[in-house]
Tab-separated table of C-alpha atoms and ligand atoms in Angstrom:
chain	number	residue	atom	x	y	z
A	1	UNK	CA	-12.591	-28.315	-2.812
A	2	UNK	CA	-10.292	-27.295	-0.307
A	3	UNK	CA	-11.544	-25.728	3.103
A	4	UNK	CA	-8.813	-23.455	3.893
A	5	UNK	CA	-6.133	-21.814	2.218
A	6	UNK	CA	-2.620	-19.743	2.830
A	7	UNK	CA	-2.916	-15.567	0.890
A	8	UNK	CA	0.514	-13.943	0.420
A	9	UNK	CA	-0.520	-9.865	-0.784
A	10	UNK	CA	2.563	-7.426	-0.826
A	11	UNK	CA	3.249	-4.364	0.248
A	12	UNK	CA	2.698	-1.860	-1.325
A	13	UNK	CA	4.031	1.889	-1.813
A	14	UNK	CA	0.949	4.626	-2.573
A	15	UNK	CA	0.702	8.009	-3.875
A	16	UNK	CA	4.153	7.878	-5.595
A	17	UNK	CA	4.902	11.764	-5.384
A	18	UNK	CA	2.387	12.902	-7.313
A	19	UNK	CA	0.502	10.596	-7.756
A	20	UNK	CA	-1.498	11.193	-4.574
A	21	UNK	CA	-4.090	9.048	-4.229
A	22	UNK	CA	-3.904	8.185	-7.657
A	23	UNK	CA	-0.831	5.764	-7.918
A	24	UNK	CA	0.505	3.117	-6.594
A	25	UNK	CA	3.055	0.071	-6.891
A	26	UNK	CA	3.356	-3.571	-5.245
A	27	UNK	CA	6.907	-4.821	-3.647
A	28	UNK	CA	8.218	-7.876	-3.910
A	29	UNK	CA	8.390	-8.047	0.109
A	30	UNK	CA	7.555	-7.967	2.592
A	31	UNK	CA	4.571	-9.958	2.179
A	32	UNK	CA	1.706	-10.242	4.466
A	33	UNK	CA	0.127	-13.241	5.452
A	34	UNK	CA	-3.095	-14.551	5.977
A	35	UNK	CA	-5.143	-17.890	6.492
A	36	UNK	CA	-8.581	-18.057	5.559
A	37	UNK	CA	-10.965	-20.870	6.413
A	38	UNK	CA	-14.403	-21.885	6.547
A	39	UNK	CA	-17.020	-22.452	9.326
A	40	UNK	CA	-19.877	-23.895	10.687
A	41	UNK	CA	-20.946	-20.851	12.184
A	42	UNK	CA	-21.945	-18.750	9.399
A	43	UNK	CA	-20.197	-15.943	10.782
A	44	UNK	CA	-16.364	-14.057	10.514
A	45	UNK	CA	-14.078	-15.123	13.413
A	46	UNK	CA	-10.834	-13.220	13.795
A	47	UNK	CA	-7.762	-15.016	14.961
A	48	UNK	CA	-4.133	-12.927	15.067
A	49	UNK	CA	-0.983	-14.991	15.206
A	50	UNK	CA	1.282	-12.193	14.543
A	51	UNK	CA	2.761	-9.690	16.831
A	52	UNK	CA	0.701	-6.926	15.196
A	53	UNK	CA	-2.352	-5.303	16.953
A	54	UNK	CA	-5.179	-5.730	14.902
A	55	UNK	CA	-8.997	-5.169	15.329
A	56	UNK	CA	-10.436	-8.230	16.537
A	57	UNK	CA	-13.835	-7.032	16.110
A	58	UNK	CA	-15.454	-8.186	12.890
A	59	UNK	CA	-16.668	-4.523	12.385
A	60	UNK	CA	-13.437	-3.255	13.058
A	61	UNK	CA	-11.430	-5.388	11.063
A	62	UNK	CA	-11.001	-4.155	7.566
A	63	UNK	CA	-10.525	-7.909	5.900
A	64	UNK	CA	-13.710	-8.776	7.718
A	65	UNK	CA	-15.471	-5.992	6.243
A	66	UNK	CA	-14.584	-6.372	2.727
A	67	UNK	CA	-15.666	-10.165	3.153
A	68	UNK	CA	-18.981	-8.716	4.262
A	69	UNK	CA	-19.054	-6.629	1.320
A	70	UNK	CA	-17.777	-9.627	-1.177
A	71	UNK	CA	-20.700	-11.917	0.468
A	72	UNK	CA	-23.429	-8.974	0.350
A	73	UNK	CA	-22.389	-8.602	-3.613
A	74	UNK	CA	-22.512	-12.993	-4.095
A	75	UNK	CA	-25.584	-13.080	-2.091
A	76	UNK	CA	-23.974	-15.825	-0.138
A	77	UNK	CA	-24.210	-16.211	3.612
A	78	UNK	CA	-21.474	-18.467	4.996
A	79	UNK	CA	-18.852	-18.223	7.624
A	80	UNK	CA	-15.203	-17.860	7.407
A	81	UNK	CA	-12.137	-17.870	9.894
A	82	UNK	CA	-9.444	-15.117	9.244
A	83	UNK	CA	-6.212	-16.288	10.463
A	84	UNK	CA	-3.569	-13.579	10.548
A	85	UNK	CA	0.262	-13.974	10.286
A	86	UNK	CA	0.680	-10.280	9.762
A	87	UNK	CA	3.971	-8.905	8.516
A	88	UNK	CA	3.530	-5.714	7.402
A	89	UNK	CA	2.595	-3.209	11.110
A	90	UNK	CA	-0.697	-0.894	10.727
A	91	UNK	CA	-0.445	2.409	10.578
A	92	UNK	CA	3.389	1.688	8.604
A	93	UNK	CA	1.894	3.916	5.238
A	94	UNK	CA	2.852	0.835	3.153
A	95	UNK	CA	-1.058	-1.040	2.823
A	96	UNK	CA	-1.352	-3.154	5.456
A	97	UNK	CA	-4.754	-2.296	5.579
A	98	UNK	CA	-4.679	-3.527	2.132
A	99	UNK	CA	-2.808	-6.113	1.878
A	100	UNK	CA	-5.275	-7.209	4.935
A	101	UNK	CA	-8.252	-6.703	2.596
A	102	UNK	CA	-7.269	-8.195	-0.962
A	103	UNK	CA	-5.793	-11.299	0.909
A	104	UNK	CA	-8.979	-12.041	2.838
A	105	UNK	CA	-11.334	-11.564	-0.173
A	106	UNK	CA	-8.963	-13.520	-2.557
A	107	UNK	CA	-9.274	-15.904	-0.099
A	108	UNK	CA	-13.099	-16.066	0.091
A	109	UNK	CA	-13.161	-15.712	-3.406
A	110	UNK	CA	-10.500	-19.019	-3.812
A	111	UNK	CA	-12.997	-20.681	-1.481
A	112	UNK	CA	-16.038	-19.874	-2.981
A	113	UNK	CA	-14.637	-21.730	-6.421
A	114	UNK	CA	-13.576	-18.370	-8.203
A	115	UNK	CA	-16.970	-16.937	-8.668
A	116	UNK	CA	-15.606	-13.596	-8.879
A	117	UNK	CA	-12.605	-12.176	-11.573
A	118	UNK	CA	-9.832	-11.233	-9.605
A	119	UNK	CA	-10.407	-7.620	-10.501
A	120	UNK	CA	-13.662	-7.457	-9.576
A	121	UNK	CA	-13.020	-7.772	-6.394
A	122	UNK	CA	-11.726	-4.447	-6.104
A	123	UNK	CA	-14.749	-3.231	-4.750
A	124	UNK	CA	-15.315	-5.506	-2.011
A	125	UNK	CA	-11.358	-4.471	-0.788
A	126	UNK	CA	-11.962	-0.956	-1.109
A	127	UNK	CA	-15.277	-1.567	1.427
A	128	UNK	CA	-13.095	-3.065	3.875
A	129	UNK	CA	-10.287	-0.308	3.333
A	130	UNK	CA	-12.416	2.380	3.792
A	131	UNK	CA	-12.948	2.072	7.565
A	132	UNK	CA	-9.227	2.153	7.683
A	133	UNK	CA	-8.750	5.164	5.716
A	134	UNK	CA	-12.017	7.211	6.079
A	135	UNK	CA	-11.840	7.614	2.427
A	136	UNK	CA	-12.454	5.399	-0.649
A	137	UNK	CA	-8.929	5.338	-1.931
A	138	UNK	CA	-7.687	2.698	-4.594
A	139	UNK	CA	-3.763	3.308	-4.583
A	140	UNK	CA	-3.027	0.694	-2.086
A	141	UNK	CA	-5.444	-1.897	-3.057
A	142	UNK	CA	-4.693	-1.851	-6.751
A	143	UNK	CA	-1.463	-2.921	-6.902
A	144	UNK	CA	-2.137	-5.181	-3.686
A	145	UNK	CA	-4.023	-7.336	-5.765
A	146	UNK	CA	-3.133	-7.030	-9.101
A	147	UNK	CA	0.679	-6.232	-8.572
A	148	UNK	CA	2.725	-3.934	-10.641
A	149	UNK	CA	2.994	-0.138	-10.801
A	150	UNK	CA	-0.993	1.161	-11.244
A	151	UNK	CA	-2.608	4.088	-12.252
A	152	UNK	CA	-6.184	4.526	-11.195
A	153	UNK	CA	-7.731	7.454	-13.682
A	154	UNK	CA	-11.073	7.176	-11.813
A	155	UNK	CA	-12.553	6.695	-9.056
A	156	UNK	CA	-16.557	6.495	-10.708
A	157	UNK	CA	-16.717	4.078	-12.895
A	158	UNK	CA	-13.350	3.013	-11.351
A	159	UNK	CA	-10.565	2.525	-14.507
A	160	UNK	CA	-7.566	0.861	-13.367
A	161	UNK	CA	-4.450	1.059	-15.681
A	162	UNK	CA	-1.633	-0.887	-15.171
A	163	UNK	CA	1.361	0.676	-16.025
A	164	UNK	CA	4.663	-0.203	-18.074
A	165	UNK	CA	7.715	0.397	-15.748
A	166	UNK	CA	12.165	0.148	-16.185
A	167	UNK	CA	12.542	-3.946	-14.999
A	168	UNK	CA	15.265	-2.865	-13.113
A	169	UNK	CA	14.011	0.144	-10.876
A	170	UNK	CA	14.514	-0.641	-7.385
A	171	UNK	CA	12.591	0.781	-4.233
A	172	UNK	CA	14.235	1.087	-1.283
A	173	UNK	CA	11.890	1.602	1.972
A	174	UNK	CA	12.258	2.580	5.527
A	175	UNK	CA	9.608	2.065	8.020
A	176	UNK	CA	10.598	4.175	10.945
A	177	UNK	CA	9.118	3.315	14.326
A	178	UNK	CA	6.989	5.889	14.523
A	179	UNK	CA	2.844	5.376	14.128
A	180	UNK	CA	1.028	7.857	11.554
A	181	UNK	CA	-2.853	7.222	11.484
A	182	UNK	CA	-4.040	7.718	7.958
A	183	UNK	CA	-7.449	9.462	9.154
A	184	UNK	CA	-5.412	11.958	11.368
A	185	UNK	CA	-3.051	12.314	8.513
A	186	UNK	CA	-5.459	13.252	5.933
A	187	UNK	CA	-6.783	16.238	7.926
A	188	UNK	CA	-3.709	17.424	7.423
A	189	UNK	CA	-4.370	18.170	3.289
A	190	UNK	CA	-6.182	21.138	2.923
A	191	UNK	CA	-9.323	20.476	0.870
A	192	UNK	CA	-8.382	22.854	-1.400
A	193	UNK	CA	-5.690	23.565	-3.725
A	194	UNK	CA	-3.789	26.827	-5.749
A	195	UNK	CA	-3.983	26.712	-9.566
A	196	UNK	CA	-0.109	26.438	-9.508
A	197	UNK	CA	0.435	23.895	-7.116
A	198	UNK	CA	-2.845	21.577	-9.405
A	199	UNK	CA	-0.821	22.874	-12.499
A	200	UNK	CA	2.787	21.584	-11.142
A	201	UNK	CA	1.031	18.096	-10.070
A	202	UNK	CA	-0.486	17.592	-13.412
A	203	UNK	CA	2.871	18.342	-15.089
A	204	UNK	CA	4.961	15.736	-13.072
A	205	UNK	CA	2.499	13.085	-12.870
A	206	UNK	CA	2.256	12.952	-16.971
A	207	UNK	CA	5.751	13.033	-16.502
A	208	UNK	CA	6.097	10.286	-13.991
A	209	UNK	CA	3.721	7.701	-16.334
A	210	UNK	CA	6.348	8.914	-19.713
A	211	UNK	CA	9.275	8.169	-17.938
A	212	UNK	CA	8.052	5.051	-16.498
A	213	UNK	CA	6.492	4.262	-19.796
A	214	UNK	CA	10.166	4.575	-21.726
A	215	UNK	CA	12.385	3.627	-19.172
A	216	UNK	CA	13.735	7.447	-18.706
A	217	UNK	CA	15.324	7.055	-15.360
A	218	UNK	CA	16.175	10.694	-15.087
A	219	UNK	CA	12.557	11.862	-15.719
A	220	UNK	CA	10.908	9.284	-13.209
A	221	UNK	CA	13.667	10.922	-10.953
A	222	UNK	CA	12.537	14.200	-11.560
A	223	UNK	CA	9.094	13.934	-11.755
A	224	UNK	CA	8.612	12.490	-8.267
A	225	UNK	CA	7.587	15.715	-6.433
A	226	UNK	CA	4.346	16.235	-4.298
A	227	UNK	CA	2.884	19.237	-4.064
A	228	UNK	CA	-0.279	18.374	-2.157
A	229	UNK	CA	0.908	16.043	0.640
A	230	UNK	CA	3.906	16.441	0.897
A	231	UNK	CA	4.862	19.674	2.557
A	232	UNK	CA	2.437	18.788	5.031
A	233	UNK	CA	2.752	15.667	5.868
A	234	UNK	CA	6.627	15.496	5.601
A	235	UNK	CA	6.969	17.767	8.949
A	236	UNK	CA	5.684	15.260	11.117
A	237	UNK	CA	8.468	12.995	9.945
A	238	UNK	CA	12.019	13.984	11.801
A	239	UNK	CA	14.859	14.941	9.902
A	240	UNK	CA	12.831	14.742	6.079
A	241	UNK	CA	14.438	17.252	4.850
A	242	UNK	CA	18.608	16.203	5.849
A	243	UNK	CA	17.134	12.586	4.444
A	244	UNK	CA	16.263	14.221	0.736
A	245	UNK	CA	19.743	15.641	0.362
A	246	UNK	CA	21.445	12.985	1.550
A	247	UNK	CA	19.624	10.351	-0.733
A	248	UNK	CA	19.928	13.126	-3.674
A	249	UNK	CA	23.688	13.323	-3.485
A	250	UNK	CA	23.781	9.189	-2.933
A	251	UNK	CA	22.040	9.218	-6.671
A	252	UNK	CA	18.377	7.929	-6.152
A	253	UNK	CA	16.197	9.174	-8.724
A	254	UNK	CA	14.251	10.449	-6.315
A	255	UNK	CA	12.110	9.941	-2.979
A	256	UNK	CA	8.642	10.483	-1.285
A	257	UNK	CA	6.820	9.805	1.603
A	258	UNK	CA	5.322	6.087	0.786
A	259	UNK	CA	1.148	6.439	1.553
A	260	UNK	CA	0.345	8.644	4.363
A	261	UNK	CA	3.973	8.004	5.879
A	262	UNK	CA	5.929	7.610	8.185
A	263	UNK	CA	7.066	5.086	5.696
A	264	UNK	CA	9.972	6.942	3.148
A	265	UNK	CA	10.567	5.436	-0.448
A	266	UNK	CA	13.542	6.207	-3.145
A	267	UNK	CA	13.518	4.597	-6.195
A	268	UNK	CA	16.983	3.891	-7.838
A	269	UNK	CA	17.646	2.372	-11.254
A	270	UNK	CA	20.742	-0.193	-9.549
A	271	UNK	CA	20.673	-2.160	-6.679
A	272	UNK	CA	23.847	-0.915	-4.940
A	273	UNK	CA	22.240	2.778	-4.827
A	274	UNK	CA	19.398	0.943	-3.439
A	275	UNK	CA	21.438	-0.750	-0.797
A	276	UNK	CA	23.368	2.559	-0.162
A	277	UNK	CA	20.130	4.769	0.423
A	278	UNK	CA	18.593	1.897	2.682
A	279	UNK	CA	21.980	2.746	4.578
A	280	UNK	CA	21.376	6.317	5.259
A	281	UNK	CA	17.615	6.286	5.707
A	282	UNK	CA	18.452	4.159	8.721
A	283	UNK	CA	21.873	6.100	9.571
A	284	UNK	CA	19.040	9.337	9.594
A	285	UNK	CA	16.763	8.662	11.525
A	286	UNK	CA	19.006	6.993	14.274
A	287	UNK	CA	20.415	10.437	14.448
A	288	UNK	CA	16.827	10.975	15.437
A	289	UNK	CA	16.781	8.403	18.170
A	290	UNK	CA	14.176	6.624	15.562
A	291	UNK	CA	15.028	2.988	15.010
A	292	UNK	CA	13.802	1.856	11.640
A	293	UNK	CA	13.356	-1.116	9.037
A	294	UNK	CA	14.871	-0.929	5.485
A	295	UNK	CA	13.845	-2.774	2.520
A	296	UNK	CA	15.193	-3.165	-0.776
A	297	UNK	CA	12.680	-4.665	-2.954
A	298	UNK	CA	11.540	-4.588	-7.137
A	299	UNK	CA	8.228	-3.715	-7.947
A	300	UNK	CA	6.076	-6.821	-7.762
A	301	UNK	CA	4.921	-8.123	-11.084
A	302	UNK	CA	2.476	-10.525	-8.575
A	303	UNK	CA	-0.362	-9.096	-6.864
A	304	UNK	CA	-2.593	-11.362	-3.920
A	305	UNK	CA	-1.890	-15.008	-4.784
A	306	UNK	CA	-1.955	-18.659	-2.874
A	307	UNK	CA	0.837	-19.150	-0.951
A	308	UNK	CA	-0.410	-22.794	-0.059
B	1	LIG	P1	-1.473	1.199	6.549
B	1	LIG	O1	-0.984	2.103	5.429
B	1	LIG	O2	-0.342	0.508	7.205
B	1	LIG	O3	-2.561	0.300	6.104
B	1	LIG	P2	-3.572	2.651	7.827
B	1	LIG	O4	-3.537	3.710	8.883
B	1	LIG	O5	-4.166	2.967	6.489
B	1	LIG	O6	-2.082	2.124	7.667
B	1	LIG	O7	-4.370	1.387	8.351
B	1	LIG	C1	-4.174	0.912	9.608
B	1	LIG	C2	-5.486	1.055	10.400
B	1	LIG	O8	-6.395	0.034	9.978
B	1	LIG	C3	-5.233	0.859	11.857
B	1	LIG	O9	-6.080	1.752	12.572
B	1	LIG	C4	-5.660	-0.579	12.091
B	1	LIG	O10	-6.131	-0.809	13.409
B	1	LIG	C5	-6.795	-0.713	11.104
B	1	LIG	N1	-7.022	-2.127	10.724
B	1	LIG	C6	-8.176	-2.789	10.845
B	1	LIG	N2	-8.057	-4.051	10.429
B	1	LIG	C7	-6.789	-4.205	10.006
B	1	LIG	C8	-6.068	-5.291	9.442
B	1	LIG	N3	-6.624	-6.485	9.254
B	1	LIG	N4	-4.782	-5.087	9.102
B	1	LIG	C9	-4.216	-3.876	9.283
B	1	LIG	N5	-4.832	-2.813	9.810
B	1	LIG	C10	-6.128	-2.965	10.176
């Protein structure tokens, strides 16, 4: 049995309008990277190749953690070297938390001989994710490791339902360079919400899974409206609101903040709207002095896997 091994997980674009906290979908890049190995020292060493800044503290680090919390569930003490080659930023509201965590207890779990289903080990990811987010939140880590567009109906018992979706929908992403913390940006939601505003999320998430379910491109499109985070999140991202119209009269089904932002997504059902929105997400925020990174990626079919 091998002693190290090479984990690709994607990124991955959460609360999907209204799906807030609730939905999620993996892209087919980019991918994040990480090397896991074992020790002699029975004990989690952190090692970061990659520009990113990253906890280097074991009880910082969320991949650490959810290794911990894989280990604690195994009953298995042993000692593992975490390797990062990260490629998705922190704080970019597209999982790199996550992808952090399903990679490193795939990993463990690829190590270990596969003593664990692959989605079992949702809870030990969701462990490690959790001192990220300051909440136990499943719409990242889902489709991280199982890939595909997810639904998670509950929380306790967890029930994870993996959605049908159109082939062809396309995502387009832009990562401005701007740093939202998730914990700072959940304060943000007020705890509570208005019977019309729980009414009008209901209605468009039902919605959302239909039209996803039957390929109805102009229902996904106009189902993708937030009525919890949105409006309060969306101020702290410069020119939002120019961005909307201008993707809306470029034909995009429609657009959202990706996770807990800054990171925008639009979802098209061609790939030269894609490639045209990618255009003006950048073209906006420039006009904001913001430089930015574009992607134009399918949803991921592939969850965590071996890269080598
Ligand atoms: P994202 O949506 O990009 O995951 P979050 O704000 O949810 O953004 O998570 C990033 C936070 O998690 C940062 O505070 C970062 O320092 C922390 N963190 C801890 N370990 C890691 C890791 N291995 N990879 C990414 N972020 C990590």
């Amino acid at each position: 049995m091998s002693d190290s091994i090479r984990i690709a997980a994607p990124a991955t674009v959460s609360n999907v309008g209204p799906g807030f906290d609730l939905m999620g979908f993996a892209l087919e890049q980019p991918l994040d990277i990480l090397k896991v190995k074992r020790n002699k020292q029975n004990t989690i060493r952190i090692f970061n190749e990659s520009d990113a800044t990253i906890p280097l503290d074991p009880f910082k680090n969320v991949s650490s953690v959810a290794i911990k919390s894989l280990l604690d569930t195994l009953q298995i003490n042993e000692g593992f070297d975490l390797i990062f080659e990260k490629k998705i930023n922190p704080g970019s509201g597209i999982g790199s938390s996550a992808a952090s965590c399903t990679a490193a207890v795939y990993g463990v779990n690829q190590l270990l001989g596969k003593p664990m289903e692959t989605e079992s080990l949702i809870d030990s990811a969701l462990a490690g994710e959790f001192i990220a987010s300051g909440s136990l939140h499943a719409d990242n880590i889902a489709p991280a490791l199982l890939g595909g567009f997810i639904l998670i109906r509950s929380y306790n018992p967890i029930d994870i339902i993996k959605l049908t979706y159109p082939k062809n929908l396309v995502c387009t992403l832009v990562h401005p360079d701007l740093v939202i913390n998730t914990k700072e940006s959940r304060k943000l939601i007020p705890e509570k919400i208005e019977l019309n505003a729980s009414i009008a999320q209901s209605g468009n998430i039902a919605a959302l899974v239909a039209g996803l379910n039957t390929n109805n491109y102009a229902l996904i499109g106009r189902s993708l409206i937030d009525k919890i985070a949105e409006p309060h999140r969306s101020k702290f991202i410069p020119g939002y609101d120019i961005l909307r119209k201008r993707l809306s009269d470029c034909g995009v089904l429609g657009m959202n903040i990706s996770g807990s932002g800054p990171s925008v997504f639009a979802l098209s059902d061609n790939p030269e709207t894609a490639a045209k929105a990618a255009k003006i997400m950048e073209d906006t925020f420039l006009e904001n002095n913001i430089k930015s990174v574009t992607y134009v990626s399918g949803v991921s079919q592939v969850g965590t896997r071996v890269l080598d």
